[in-house]
PDB file of C-alpha atoms and ligand atoms in Angstrom:
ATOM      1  CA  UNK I1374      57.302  27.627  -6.802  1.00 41.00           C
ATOM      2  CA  UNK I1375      59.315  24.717  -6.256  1.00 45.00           C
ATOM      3  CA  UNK I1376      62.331  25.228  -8.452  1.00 60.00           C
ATOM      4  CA  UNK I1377      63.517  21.800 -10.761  1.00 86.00           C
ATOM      5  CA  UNK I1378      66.669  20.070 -10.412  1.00 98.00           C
ATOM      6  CA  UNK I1379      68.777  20.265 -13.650  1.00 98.00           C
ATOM      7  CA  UNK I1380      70.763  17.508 -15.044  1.00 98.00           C
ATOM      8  CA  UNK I1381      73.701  18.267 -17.108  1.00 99.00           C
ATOM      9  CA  UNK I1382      74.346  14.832 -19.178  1.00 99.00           C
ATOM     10  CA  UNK I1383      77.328  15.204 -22.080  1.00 99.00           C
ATOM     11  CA  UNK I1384      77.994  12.629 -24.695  1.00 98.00           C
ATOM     12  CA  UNK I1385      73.714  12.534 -24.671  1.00 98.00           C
ATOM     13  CA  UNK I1386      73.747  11.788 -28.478  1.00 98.00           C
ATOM     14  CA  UNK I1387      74.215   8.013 -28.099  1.00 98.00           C
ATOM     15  CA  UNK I1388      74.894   4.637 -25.949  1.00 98.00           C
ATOM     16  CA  UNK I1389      75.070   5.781 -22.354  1.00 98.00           C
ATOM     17  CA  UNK I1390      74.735   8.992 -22.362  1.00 98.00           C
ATOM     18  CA  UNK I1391      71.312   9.435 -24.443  1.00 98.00           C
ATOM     19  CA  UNK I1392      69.995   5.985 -21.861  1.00 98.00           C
ATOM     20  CA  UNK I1393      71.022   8.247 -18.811  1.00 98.00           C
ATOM     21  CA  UNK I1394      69.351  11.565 -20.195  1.00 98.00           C
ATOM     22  CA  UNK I1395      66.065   9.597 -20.635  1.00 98.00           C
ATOM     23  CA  UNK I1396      66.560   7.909 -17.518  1.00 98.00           C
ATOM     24  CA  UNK I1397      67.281  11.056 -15.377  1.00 98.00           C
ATOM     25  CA  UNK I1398      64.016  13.492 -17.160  1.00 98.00           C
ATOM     26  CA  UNK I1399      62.156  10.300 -15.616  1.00 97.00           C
ATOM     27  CA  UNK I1400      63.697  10.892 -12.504  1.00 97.00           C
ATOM     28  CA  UNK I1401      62.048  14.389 -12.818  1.00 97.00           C
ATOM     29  CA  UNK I1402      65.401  16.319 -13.638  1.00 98.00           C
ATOM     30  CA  UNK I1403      65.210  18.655 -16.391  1.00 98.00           C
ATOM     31  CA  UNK I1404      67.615  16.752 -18.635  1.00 98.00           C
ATOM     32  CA  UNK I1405      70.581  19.146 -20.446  1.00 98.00           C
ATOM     33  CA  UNK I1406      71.543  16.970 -23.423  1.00 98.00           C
ATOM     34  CA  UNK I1407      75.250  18.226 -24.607  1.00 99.00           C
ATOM     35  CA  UNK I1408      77.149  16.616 -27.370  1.00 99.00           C
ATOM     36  CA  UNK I1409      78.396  17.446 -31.116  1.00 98.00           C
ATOM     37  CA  UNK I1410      75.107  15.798 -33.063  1.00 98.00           C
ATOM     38  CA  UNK I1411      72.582  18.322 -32.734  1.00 98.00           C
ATOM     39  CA  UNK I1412      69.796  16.437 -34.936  1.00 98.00           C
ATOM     40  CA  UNK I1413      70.095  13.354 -32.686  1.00 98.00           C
ATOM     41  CA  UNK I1414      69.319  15.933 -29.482  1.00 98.00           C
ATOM     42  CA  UNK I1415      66.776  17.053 -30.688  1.00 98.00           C
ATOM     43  CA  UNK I1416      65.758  13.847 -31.570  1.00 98.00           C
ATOM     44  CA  UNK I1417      66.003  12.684 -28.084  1.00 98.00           C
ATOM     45  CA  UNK I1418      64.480  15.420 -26.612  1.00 98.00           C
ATOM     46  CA  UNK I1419      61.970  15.179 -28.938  1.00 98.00           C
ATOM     47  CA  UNK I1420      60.629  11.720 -27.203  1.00 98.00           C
ATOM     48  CA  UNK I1421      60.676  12.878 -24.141  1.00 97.00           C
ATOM     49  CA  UNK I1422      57.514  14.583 -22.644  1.00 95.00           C
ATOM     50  CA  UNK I1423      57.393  18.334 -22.929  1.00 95.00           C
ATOM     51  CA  UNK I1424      59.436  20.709 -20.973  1.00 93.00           C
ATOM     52  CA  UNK I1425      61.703  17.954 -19.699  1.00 96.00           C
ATOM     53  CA  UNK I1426      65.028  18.478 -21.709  1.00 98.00           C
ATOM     54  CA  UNK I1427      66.929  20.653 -23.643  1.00 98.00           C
ATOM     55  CA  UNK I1428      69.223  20.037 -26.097  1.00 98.00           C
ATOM     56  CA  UNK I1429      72.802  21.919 -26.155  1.00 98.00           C
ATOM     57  CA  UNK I1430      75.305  21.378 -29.105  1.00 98.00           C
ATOM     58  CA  UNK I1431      78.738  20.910 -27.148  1.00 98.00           C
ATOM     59  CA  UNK I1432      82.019  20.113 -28.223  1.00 99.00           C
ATOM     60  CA  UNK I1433      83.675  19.174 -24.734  1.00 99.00           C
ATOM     61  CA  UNK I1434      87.660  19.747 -26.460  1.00 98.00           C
ATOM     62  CA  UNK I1435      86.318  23.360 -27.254  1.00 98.00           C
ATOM     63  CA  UNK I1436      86.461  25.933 -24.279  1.00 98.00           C
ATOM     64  CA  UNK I1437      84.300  28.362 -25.959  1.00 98.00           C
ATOM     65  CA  UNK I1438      81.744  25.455 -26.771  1.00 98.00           C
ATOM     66  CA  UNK I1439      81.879  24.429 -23.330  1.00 99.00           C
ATOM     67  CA  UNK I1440      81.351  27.942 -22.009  1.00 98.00           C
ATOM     68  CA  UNK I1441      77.963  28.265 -24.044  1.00 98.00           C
ATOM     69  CA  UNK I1442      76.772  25.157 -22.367  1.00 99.00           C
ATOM     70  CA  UNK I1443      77.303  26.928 -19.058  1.00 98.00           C
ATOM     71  CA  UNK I1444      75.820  29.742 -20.264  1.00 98.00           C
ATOM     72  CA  UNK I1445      72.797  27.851 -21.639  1.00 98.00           C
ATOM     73  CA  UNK I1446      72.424  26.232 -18.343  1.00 98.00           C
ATOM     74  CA  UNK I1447      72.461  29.370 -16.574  1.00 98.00           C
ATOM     75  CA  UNK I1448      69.432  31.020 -18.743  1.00 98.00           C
ATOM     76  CA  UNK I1449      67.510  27.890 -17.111  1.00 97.00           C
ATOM     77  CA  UNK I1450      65.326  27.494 -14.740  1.00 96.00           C
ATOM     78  CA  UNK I1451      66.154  25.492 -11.394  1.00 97.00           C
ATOM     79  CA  UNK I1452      69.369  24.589 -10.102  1.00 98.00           C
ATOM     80  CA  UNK I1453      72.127  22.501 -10.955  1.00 98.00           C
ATOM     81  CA  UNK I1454      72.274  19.682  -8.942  1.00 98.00           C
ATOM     82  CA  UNK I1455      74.001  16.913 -11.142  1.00 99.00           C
ATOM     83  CA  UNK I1456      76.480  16.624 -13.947  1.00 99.00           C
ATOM     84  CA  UNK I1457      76.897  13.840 -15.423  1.00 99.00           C
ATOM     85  CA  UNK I1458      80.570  13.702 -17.473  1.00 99.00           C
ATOM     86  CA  UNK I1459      80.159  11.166 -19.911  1.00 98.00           C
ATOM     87  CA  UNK I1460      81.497  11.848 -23.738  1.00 98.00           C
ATOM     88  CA  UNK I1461      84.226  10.314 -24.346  1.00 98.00           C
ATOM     89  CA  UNK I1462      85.371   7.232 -26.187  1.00 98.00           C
ATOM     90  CA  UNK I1463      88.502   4.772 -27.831  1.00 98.00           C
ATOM     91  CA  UNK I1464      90.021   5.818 -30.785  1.00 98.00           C
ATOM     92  CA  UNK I1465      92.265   2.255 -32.366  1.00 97.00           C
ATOM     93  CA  UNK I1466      94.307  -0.698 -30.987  1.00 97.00           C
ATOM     94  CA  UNK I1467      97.539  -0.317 -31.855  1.00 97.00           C
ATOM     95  CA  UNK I1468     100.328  -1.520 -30.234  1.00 98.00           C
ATOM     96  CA  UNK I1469     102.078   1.364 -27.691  1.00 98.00           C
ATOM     97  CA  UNK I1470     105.047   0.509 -30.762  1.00 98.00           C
ATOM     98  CA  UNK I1471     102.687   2.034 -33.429  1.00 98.00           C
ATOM     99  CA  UNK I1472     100.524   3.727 -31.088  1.00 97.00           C
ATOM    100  CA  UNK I1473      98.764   6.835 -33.417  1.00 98.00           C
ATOM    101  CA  UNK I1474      99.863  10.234 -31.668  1.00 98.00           C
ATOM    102  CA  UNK I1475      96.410  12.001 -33.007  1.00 98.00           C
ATOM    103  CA  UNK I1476      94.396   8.980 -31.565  1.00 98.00           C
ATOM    104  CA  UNK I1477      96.266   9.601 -27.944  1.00 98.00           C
ATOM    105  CA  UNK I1478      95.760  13.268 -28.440  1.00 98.00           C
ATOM    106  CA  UNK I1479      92.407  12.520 -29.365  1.00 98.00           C
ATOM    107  CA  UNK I1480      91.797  10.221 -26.528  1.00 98.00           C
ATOM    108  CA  UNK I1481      93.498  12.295 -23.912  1.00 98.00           C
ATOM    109  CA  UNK I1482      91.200  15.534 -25.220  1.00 98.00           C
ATOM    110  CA  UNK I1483      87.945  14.228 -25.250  1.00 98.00           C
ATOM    111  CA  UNK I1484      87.886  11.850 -22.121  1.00 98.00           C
ATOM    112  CA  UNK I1485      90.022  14.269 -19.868  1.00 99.00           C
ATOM    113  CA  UNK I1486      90.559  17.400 -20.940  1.00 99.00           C
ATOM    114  CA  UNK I1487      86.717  17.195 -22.014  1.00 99.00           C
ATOM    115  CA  UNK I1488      85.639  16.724 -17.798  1.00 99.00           C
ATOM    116  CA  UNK I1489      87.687  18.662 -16.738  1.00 99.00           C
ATOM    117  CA  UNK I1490      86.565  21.423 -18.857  1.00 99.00           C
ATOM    118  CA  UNK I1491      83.318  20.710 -18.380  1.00 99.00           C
ATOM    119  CA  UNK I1492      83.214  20.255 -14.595  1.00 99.00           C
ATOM    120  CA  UNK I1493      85.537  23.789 -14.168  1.00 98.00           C
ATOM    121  CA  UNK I1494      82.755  25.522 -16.317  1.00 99.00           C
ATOM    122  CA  UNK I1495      79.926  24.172 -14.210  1.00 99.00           C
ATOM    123  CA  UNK I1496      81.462  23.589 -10.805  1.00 98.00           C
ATOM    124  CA  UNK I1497      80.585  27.058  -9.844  1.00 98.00           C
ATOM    125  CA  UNK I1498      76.703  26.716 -10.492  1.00 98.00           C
ATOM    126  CA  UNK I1499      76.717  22.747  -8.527  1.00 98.00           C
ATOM    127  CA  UNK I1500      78.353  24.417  -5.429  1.00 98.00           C
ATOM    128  CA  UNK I1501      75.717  27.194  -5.370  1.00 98.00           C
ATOM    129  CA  UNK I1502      72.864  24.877  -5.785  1.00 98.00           C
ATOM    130  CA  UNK I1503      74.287  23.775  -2.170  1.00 98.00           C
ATOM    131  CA  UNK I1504      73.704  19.765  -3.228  1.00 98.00           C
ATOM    132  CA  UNK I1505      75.626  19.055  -5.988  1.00 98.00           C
ATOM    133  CA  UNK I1506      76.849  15.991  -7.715  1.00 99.00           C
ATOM    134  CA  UNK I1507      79.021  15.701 -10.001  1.00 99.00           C
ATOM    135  CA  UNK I1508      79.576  11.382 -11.973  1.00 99.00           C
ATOM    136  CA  UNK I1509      81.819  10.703 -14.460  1.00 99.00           C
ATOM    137  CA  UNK I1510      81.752   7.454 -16.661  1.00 99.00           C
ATOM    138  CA  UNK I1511      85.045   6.377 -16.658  1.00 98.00           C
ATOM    139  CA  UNK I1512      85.660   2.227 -17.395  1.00 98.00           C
ATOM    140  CA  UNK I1513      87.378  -0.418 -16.044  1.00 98.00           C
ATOM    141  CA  UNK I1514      89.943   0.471 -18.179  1.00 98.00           C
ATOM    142  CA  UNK I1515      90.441   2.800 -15.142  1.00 98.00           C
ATOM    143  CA  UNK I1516      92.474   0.898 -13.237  1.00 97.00           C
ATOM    144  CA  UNK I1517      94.110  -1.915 -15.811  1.00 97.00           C
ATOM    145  CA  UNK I1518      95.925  -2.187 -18.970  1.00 97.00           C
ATOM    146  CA  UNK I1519      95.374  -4.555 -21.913  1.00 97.00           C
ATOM    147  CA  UNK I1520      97.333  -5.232 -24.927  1.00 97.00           C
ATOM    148  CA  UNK I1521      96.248  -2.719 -27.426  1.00 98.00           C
ATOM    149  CA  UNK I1522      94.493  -0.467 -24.848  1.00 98.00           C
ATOM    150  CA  UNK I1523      97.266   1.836 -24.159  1.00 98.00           C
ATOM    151  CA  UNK I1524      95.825   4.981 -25.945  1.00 98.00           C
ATOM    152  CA  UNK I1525      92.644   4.798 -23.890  1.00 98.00           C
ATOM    153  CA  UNK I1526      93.721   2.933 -20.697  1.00 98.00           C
ATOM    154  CA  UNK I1527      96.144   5.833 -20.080  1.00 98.00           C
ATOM    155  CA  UNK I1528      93.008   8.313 -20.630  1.00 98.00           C
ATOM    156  CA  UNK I1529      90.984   6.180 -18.321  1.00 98.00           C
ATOM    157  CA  UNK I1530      93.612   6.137 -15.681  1.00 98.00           C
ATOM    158  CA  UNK I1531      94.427  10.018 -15.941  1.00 99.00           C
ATOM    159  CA  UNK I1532      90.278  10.551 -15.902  1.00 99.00           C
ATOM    160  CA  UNK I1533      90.104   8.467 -12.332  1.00 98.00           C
ATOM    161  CA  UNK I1534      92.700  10.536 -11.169  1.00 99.00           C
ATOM    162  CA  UNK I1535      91.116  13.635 -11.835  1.00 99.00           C
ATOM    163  CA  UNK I1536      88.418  12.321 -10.217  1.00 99.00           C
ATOM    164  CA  UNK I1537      89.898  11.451  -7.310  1.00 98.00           C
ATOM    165  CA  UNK I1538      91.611  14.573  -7.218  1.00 99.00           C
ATOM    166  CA  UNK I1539      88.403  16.723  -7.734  1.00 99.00           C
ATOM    167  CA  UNK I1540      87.045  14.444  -4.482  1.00 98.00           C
ATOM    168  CA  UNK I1541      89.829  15.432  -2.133  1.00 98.00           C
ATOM    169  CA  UNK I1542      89.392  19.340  -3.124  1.00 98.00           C
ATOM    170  CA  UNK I1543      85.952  19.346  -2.642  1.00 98.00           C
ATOM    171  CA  UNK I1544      85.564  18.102   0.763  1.00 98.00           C
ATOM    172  CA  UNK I1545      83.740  20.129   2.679  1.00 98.00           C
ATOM    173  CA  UNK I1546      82.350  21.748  -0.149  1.00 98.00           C
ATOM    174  CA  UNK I1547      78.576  20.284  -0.949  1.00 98.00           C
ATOM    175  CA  UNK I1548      79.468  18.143  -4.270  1.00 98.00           C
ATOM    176  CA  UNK I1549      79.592  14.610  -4.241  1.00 98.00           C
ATOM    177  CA  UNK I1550      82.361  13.127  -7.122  1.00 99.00           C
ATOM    178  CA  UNK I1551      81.317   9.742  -8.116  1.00 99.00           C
ATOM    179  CA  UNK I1552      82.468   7.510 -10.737  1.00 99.00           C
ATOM    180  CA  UNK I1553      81.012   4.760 -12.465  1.00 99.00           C
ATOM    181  CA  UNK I1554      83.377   2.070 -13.696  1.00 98.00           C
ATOM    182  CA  UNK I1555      82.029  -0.086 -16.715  1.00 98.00           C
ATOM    183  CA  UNK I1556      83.602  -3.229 -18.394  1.00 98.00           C
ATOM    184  CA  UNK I1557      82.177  -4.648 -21.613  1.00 97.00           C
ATOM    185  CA  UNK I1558      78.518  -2.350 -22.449  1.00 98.00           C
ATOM    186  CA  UNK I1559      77.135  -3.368 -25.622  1.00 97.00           C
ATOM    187  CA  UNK I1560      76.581   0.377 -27.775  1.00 96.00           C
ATOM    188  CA  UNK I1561      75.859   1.646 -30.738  1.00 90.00           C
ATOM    189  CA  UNK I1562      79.166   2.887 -31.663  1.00 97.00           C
ATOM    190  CA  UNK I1563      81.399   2.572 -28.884  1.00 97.00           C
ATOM    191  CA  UNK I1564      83.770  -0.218 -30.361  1.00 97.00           C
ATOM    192  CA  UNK I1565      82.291   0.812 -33.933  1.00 96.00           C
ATOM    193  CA  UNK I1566      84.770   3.974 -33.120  1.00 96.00           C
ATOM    194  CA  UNK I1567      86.889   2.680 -32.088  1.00 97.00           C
ATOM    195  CA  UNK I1568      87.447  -0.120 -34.522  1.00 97.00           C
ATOM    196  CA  UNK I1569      86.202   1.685 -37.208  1.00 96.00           C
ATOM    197  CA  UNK I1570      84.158  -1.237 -38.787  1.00 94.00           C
ATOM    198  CA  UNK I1571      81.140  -3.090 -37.866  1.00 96.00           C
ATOM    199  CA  UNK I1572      82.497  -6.961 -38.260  1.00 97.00           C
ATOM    200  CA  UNK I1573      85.619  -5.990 -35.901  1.00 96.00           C
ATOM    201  CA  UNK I1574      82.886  -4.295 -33.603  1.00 97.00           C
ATOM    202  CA  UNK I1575      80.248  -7.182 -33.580  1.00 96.00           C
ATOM    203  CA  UNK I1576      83.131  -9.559 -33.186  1.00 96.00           C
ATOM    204  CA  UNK I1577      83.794  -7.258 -29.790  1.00 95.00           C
ATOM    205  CA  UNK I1578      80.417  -9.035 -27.882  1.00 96.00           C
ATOM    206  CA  UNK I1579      80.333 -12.264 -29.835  1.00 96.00           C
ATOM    207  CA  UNK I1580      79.323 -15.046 -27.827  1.00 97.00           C
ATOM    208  CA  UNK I1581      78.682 -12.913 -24.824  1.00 97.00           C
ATOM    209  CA  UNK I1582      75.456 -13.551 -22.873  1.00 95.00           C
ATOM    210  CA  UNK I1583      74.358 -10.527 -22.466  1.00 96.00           C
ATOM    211  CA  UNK I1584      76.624  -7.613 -22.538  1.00 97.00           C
ATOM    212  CA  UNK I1585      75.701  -5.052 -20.586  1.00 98.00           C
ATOM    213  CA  UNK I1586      73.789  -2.633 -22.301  1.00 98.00           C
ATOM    214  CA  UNK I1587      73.727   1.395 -21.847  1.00 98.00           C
ATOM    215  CA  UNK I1588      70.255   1.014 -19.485  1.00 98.00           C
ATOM    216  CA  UNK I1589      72.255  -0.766 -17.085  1.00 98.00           C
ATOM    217  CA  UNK I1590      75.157   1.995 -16.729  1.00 98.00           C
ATOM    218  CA  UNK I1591      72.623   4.219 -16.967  1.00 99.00           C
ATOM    219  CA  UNK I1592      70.608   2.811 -13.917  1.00 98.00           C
ATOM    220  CA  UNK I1593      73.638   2.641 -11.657  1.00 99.00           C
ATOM    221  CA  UNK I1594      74.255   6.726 -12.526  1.00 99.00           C
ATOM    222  CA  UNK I1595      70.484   7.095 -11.211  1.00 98.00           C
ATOM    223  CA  UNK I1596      70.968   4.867  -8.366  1.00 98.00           C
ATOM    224  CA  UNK I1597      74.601   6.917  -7.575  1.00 98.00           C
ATOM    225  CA  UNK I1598      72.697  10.242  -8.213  1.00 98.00           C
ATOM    226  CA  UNK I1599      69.650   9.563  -5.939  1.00 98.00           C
ATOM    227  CA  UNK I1600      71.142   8.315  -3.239  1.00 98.00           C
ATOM    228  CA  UNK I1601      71.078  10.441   0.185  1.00 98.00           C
ATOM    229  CA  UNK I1602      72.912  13.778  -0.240  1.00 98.00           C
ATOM    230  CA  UNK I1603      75.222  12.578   2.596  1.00 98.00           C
ATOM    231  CA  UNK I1604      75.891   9.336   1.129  1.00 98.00           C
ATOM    232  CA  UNK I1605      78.957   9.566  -1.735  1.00 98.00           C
ATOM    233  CA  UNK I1606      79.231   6.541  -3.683  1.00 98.00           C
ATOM    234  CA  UNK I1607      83.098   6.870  -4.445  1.00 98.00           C
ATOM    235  CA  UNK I1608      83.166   4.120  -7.538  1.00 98.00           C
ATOM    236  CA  UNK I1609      81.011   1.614  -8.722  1.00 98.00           C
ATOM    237  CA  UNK I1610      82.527  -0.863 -11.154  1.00 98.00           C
ATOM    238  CA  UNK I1611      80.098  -2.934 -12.896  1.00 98.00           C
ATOM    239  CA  UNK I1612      80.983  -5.504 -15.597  1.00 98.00           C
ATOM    240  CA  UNK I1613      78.324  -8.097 -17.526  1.00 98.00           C
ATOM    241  CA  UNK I1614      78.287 -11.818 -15.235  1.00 97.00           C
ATOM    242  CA  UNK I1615      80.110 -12.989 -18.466  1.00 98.00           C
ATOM    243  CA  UNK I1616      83.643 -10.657 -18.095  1.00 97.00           C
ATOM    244  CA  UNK I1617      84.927 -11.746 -14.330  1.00 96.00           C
ATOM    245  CA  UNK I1618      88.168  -9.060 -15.437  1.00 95.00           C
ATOM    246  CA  UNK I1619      89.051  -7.606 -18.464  1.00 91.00           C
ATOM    247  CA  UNK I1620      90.989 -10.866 -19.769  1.00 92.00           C
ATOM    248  CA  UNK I1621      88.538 -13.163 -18.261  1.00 96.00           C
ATOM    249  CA  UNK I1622      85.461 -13.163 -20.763  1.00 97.00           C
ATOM    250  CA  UNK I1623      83.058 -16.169 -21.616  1.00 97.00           C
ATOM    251  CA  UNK I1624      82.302 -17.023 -24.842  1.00 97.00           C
ATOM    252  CA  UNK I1625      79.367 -19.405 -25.727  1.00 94.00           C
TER     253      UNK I1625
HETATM  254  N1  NAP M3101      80.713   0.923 -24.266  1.00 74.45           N
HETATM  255  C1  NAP M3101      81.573   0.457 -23.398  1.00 74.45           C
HETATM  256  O1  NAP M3101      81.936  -0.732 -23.421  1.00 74.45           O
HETATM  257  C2  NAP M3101      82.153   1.347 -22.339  1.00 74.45           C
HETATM  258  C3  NAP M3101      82.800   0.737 -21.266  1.00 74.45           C
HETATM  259  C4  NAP M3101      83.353   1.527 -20.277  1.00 74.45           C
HETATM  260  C5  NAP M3101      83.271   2.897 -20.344  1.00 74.45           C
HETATM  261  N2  NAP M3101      82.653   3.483 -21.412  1.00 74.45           N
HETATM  262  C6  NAP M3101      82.615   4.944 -21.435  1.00 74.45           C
HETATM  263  O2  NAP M3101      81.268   5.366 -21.425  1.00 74.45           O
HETATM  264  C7  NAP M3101      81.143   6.628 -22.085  1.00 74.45           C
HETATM  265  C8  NAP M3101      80.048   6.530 -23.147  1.00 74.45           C
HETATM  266  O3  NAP M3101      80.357   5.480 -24.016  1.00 74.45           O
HETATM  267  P1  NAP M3101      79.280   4.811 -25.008  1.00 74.45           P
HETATM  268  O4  NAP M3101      79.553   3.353 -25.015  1.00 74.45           O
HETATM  269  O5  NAP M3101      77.931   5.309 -24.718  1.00 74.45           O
HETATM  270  O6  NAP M3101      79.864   5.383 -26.394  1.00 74.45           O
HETATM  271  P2  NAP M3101      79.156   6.054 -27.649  1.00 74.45           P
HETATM  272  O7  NAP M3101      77.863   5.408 -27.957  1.00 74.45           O
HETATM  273  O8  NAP M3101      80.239   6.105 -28.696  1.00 74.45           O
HETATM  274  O9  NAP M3101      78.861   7.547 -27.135  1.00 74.45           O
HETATM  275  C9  NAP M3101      79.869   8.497 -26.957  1.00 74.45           C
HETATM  276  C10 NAP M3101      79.202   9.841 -26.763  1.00 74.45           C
HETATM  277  O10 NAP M3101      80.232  10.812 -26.561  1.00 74.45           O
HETATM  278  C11 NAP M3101      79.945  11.915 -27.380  1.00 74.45           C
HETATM  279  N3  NAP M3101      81.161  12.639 -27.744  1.00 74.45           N
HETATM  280  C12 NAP M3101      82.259  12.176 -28.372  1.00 74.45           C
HETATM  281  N4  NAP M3101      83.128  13.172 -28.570  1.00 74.45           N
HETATM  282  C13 NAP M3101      82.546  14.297 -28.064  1.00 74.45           C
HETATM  283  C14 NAP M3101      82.928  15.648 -27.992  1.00 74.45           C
HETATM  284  N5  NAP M3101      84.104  16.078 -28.481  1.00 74.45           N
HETATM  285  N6  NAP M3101      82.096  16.530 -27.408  1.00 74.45           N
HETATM  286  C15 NAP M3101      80.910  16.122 -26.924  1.00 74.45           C
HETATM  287  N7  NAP M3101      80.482  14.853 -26.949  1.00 74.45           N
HETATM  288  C16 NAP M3101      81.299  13.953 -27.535  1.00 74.45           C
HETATM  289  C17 NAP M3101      79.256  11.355 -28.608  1.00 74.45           C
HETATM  290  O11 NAP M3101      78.419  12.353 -29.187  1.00 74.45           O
HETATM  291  P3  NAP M3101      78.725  13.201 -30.508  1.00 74.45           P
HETATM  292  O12 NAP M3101      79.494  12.307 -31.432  1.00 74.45           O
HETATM  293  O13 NAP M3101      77.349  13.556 -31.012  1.00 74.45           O
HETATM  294  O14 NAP M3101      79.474  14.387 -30.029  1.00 74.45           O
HETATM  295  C18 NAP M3101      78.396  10.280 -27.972  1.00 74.45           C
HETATM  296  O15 NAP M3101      77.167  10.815 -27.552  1.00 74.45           O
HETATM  297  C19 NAP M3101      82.534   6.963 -22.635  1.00 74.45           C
HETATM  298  O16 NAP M3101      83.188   7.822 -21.734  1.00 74.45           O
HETATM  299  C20 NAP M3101      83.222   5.599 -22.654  1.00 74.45           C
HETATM  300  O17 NAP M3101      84.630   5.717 -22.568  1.00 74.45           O
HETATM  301  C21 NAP M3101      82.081   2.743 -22.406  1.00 74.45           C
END
């Protein structure tokens, strides 16, 4: 019997994450959705044809969550072939003058902490599978800084350099480490999060031509994911033809 890849997707709840989880089970992996909103798993899963996902409640800033997800990919089937790390998120946009320590910590937690806990836990099980790969979403908030974006540009820029890190330990090893770089993707709650109302958030894409929109990110993690074993696609930044840099956006 030919065994099926598995997919480990976090942050599968919403935006990105749930696009790339539907996008990967029709790939033909068998889709692990992780995050903290169980209902909207199962909801997910739930729409997808039988046998193609599970869902996994996961906390990624809780080590003992994130060692049941390991665990609950291990009673599965197949082999892990691809993780993709993408919870995570912006919390505010203060000023670094006002900047909200439990936002930082918050930040720092859930977009670093929360891959590297989750890669560590399921590094193991890629390796083994002896064709691993292993994308994280981080953003072009990567590899610049913005007035009000110090809280999550400095958890962007410490995520890339895990990343990068994780890349230089591995080689030789049979993992690829690939990151996919976003600008401006138009989600469900992203900026809602982070600006905590729905006015501020519209007010985020207004005038945009078409943001990009959590398909598209989720397309390039397929693309990244299905490429030759051999071939390691080391970053892909993508931003909407409206945002030529992070200060640079059009407005109709
Ligand atoms: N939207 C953008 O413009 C943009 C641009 C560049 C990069 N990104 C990055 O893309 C990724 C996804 O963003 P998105 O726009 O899809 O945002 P989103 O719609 O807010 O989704 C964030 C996801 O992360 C999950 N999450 C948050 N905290 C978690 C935790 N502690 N444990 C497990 N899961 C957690 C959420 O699920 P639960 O709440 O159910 O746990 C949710 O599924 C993030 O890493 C973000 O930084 C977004």
């Amino acid at each position: 019997m030919v065994q099926k890849k598995i997919a480990v997707v976090t942050g599968a709840s919403s935006g990105i994450g749930a696009a790339t989880a539907r996008r990967l089970a029709a790939e033909g992996f068998h889709v692990v959705a992780a995050a903290r909103r169980d209902d909207r798993l199962k909801e997910l899963v739930g729409a997808l044809a039988p046998g193609c996902a599970t869902a996994v409640t996961c906390d990624v800033t809780s080590d003992e969550s994130v060692a049941d997800l390991a665990a609950a990919v291990g009673r599965l089937d197949g082999d892990l072939t691809l993780l993709v790390n993408n919870a995570g998120g912006a919390r505010g946009v203060d000023p670094v003058a006002e900047g909200s320590v439990a936002d930082w910590q918050w930040m720092y937690d859930v977009n670093v902490l929360g891959t590297l806990r989750v890669t560590k836990a399921l590094l193991p099980a890629l390796e083994a599978s002896g064709a691993g790969t292993v994308v994280t979403v981080g953003s072009t908030a990567a590899f610049v800084v913005y007035e009000g974006g110090g809280g999550y540009t400095a958890a962007k820029h410490a995520q890339t350099a895990l990343v990068g890190t994780l890349r230089l330990e591995l080689a030789g090893k049979p993992v690829r480490v690939v990151e996919i770089d976003p600008g401006m993707v138009r989600t469900e709650e992203f900026s809602l999060n982070r600006l905590g109302d729905r006015a501020k958030a519209d007010a985020v894409y207004a005038g945009v031509r078409e943001p990009l929109v959590a398909d598209d990110i989720a397309d390039c993690i397929a693309w990244a994911a299905t490429r030759p074993q051999h071939v390691n696609v080391d970053r892909l930044v993508v931003r909407p033809i409206a945002q030529a840099a992070q200060h640079k956006v059009v407005r109709e």
